[in-house]
Backbone as a chain_set.jsonl record, in Angstrom:
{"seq": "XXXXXXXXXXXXXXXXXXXXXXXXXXXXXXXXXXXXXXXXXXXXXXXXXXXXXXXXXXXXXXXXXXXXXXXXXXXXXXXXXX", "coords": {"N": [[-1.494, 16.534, 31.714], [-1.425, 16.612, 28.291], [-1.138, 15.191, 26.063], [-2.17, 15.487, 22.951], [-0.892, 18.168, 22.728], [0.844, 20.496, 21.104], [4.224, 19.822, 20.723], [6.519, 21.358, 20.821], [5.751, 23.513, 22.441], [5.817, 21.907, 24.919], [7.928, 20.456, 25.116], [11.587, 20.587, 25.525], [13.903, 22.795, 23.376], [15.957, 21.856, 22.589], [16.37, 19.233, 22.926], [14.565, 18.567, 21.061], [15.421, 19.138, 18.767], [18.106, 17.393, 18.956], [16.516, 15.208, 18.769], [15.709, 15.761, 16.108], [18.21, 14.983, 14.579], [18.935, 12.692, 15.617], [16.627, 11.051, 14.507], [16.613, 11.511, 11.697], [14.309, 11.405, 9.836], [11.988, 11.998, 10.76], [9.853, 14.955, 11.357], [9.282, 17.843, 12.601], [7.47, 19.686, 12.857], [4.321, 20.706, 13.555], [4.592, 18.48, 15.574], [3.162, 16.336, 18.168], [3.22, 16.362, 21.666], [2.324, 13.531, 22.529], [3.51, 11.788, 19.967], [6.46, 12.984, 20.137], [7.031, 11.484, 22.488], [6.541, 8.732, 21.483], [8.574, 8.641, 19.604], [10.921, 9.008, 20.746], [11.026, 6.638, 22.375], [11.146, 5.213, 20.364], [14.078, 5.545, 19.718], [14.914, 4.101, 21.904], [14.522, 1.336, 21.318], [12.128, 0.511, 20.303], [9.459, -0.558, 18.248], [7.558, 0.332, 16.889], [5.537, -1.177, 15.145], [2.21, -2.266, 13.654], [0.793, -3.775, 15.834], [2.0, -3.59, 18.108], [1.183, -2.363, 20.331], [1.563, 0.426, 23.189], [4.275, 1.856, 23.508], [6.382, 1.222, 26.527], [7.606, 1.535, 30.034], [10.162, 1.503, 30.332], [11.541, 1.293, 27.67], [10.72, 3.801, 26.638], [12.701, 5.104, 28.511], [15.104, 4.338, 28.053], [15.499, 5.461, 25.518], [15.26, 7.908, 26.463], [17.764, 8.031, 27.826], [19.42, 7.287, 25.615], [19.262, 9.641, 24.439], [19.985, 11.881, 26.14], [22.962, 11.518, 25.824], [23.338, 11.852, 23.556], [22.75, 14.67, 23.957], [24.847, 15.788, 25.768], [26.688, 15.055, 24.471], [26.616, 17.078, 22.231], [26.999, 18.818, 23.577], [29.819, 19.187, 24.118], [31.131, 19.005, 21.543], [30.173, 21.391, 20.316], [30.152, 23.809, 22.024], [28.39, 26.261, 22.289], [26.066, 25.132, 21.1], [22.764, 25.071, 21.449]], "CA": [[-1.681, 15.453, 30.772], [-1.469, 16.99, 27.327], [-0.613, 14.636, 24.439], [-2.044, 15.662, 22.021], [-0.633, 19.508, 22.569], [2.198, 20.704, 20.339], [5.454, 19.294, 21.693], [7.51, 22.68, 20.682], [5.565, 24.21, 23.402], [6.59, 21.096, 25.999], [9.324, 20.072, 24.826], [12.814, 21.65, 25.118], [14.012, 23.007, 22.018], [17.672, 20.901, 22.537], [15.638, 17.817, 22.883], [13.775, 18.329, 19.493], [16.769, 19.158, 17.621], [18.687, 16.009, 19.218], [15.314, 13.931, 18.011], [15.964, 15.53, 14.941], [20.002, 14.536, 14.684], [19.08, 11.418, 15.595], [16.02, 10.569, 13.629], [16.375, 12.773, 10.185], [13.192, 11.386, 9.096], [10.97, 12.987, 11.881], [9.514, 16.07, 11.053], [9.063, 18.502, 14.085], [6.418, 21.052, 12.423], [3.327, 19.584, 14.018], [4.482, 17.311, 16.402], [2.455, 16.153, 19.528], [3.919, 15.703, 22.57], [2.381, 12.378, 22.187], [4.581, 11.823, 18.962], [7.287, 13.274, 20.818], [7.353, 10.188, 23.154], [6.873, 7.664, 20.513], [9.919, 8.897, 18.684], [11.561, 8.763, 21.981], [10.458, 5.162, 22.845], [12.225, 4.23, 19.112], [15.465, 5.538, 19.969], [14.512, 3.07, 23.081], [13.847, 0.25, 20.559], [10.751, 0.299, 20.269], [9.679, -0.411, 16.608], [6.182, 0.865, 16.571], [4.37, -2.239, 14.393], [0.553, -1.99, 14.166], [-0.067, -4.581, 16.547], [3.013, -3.237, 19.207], [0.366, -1.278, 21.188], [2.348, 1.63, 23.215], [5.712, 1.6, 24.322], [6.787, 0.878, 27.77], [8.371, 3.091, 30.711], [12.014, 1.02, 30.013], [11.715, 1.616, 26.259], [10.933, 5.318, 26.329], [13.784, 5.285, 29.702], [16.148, 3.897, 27.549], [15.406, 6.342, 24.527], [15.828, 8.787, 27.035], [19.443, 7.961, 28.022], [20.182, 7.875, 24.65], [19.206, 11.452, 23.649], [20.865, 12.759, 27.178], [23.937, 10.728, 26.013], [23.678, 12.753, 22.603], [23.052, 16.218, 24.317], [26.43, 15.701, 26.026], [28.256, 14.56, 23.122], [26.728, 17.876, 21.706], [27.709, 20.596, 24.292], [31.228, 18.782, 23.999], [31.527, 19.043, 20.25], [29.867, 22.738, 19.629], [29.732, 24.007, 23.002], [27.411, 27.212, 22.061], [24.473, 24.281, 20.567], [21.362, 24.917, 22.526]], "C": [[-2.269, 16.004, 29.478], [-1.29, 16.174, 26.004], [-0.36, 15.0, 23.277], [-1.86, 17.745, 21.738], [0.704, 19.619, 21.989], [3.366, 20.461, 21.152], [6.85, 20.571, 21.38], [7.368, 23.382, 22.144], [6.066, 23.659, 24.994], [7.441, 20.548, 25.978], [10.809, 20.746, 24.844], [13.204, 21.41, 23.753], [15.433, 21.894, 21.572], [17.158, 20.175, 22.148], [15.365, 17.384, 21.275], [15.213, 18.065, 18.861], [17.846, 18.151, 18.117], [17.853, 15.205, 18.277], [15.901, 13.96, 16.636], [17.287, 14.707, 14.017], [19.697, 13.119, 14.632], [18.445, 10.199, 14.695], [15.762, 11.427, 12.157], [15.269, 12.898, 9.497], [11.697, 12.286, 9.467], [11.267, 13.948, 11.103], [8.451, 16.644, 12.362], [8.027, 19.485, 13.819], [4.663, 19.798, 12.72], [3.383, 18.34, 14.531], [4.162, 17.321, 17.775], [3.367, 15.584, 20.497], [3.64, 13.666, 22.577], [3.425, 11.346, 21.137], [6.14, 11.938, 19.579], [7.961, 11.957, 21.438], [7.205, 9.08, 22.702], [8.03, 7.584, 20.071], [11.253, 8.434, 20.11], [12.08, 7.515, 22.302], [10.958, 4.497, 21.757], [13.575, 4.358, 19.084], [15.868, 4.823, 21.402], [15.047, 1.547, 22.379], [12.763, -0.077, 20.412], [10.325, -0.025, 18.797], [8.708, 0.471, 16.182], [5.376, -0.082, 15.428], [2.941, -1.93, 14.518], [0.364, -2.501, 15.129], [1.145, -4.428, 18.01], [2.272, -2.847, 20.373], [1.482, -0.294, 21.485], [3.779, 1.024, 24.119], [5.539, 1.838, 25.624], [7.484, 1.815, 28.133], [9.583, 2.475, 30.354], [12.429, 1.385, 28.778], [11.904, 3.332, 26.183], [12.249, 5.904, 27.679], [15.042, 5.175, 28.528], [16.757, 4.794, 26.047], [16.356, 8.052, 24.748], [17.315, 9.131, 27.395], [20.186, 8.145, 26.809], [20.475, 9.222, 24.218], [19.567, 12.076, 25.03], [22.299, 12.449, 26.514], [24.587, 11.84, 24.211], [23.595, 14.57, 22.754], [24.078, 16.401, 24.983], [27.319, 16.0, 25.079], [27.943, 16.475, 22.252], [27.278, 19.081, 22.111], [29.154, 20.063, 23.936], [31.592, 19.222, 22.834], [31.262, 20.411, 19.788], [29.084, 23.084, 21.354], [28.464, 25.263, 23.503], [25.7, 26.48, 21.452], [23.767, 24.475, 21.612], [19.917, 25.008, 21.662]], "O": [[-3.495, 15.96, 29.377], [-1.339, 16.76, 24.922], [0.675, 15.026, 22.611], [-2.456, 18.429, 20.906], [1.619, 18.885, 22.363], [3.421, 20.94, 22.285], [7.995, 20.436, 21.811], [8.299, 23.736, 22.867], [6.488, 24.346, 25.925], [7.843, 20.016, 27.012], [11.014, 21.542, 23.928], [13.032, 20.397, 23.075], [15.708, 21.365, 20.495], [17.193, 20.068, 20.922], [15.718, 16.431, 20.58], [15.835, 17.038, 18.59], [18.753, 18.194, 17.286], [18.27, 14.647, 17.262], [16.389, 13.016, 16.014], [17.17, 14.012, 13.008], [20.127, 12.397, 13.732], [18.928, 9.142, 14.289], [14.672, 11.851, 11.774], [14.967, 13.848, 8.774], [10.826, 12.881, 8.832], [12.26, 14.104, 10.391], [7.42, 16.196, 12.862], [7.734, 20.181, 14.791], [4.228, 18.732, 12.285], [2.68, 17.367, 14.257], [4.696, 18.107, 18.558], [4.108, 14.619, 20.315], [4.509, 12.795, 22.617], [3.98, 10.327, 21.547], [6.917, 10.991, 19.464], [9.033, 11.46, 21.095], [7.684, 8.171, 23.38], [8.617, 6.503, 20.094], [12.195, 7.642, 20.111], [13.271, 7.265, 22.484], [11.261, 3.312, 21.896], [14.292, 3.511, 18.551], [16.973, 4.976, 21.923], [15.861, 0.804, 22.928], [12.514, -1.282, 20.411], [11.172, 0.428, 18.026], [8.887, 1.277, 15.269], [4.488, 0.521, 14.825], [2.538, -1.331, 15.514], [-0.417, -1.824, 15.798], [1.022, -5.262, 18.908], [2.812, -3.034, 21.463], [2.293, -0.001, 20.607], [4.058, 0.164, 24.954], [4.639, 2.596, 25.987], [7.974, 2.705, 27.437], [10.271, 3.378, 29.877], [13.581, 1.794, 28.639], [12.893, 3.958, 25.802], [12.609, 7.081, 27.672], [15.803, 6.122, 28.328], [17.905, 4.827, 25.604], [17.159, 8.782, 24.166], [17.886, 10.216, 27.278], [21.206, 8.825, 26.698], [21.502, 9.756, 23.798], [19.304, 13.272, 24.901], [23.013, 13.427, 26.736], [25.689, 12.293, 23.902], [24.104, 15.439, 22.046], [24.442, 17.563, 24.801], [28.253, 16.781, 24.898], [28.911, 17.061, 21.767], [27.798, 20.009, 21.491], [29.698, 20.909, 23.227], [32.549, 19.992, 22.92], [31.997, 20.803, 18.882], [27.967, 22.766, 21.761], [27.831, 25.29, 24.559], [24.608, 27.044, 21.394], [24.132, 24.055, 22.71], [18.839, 24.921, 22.25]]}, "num_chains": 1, "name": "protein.A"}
């Protein structure tokens, strides 16, 4: 239970660079695994509002499927991307 530890180090590197693909605005240089799973939890739907508190296991589930659903589509399209 790390959060707030750099998410390069727990994170796979695919993953990030999906996040990034998906969200262009993210910026991965100092991001917390905590962060990590926010960003996650918005490609969920999540919105993140002040008053949202934290995203849910279905939201960040659902985030998740997406960004598997785009590491597919990526080995398919440039099968050397990792």
């Amino acid at each position: 239970n790390q959060p707030e530890a750099k998410a390069t180090t727990h994170v796979p590197t695919t993953w990030l660079k999906c996040l990034k693909l998906a969200r262009p605005k993210v910026k991965l240089s100092g991001m917390t695994v905590y962060e990590f799973f926010r960003e996650l939890a918005k490609m969920g739907g999540f919105l993140g509002r002040k008053g949202d508190g934290e995203p849910g296991w279905q939201t960040i589930w659902r985030g998740f499927q997406k960004m598997q659903s785009l590491l597919d589509a990526m080995k398919l399209i440039a099968p050397t991307w990792r």
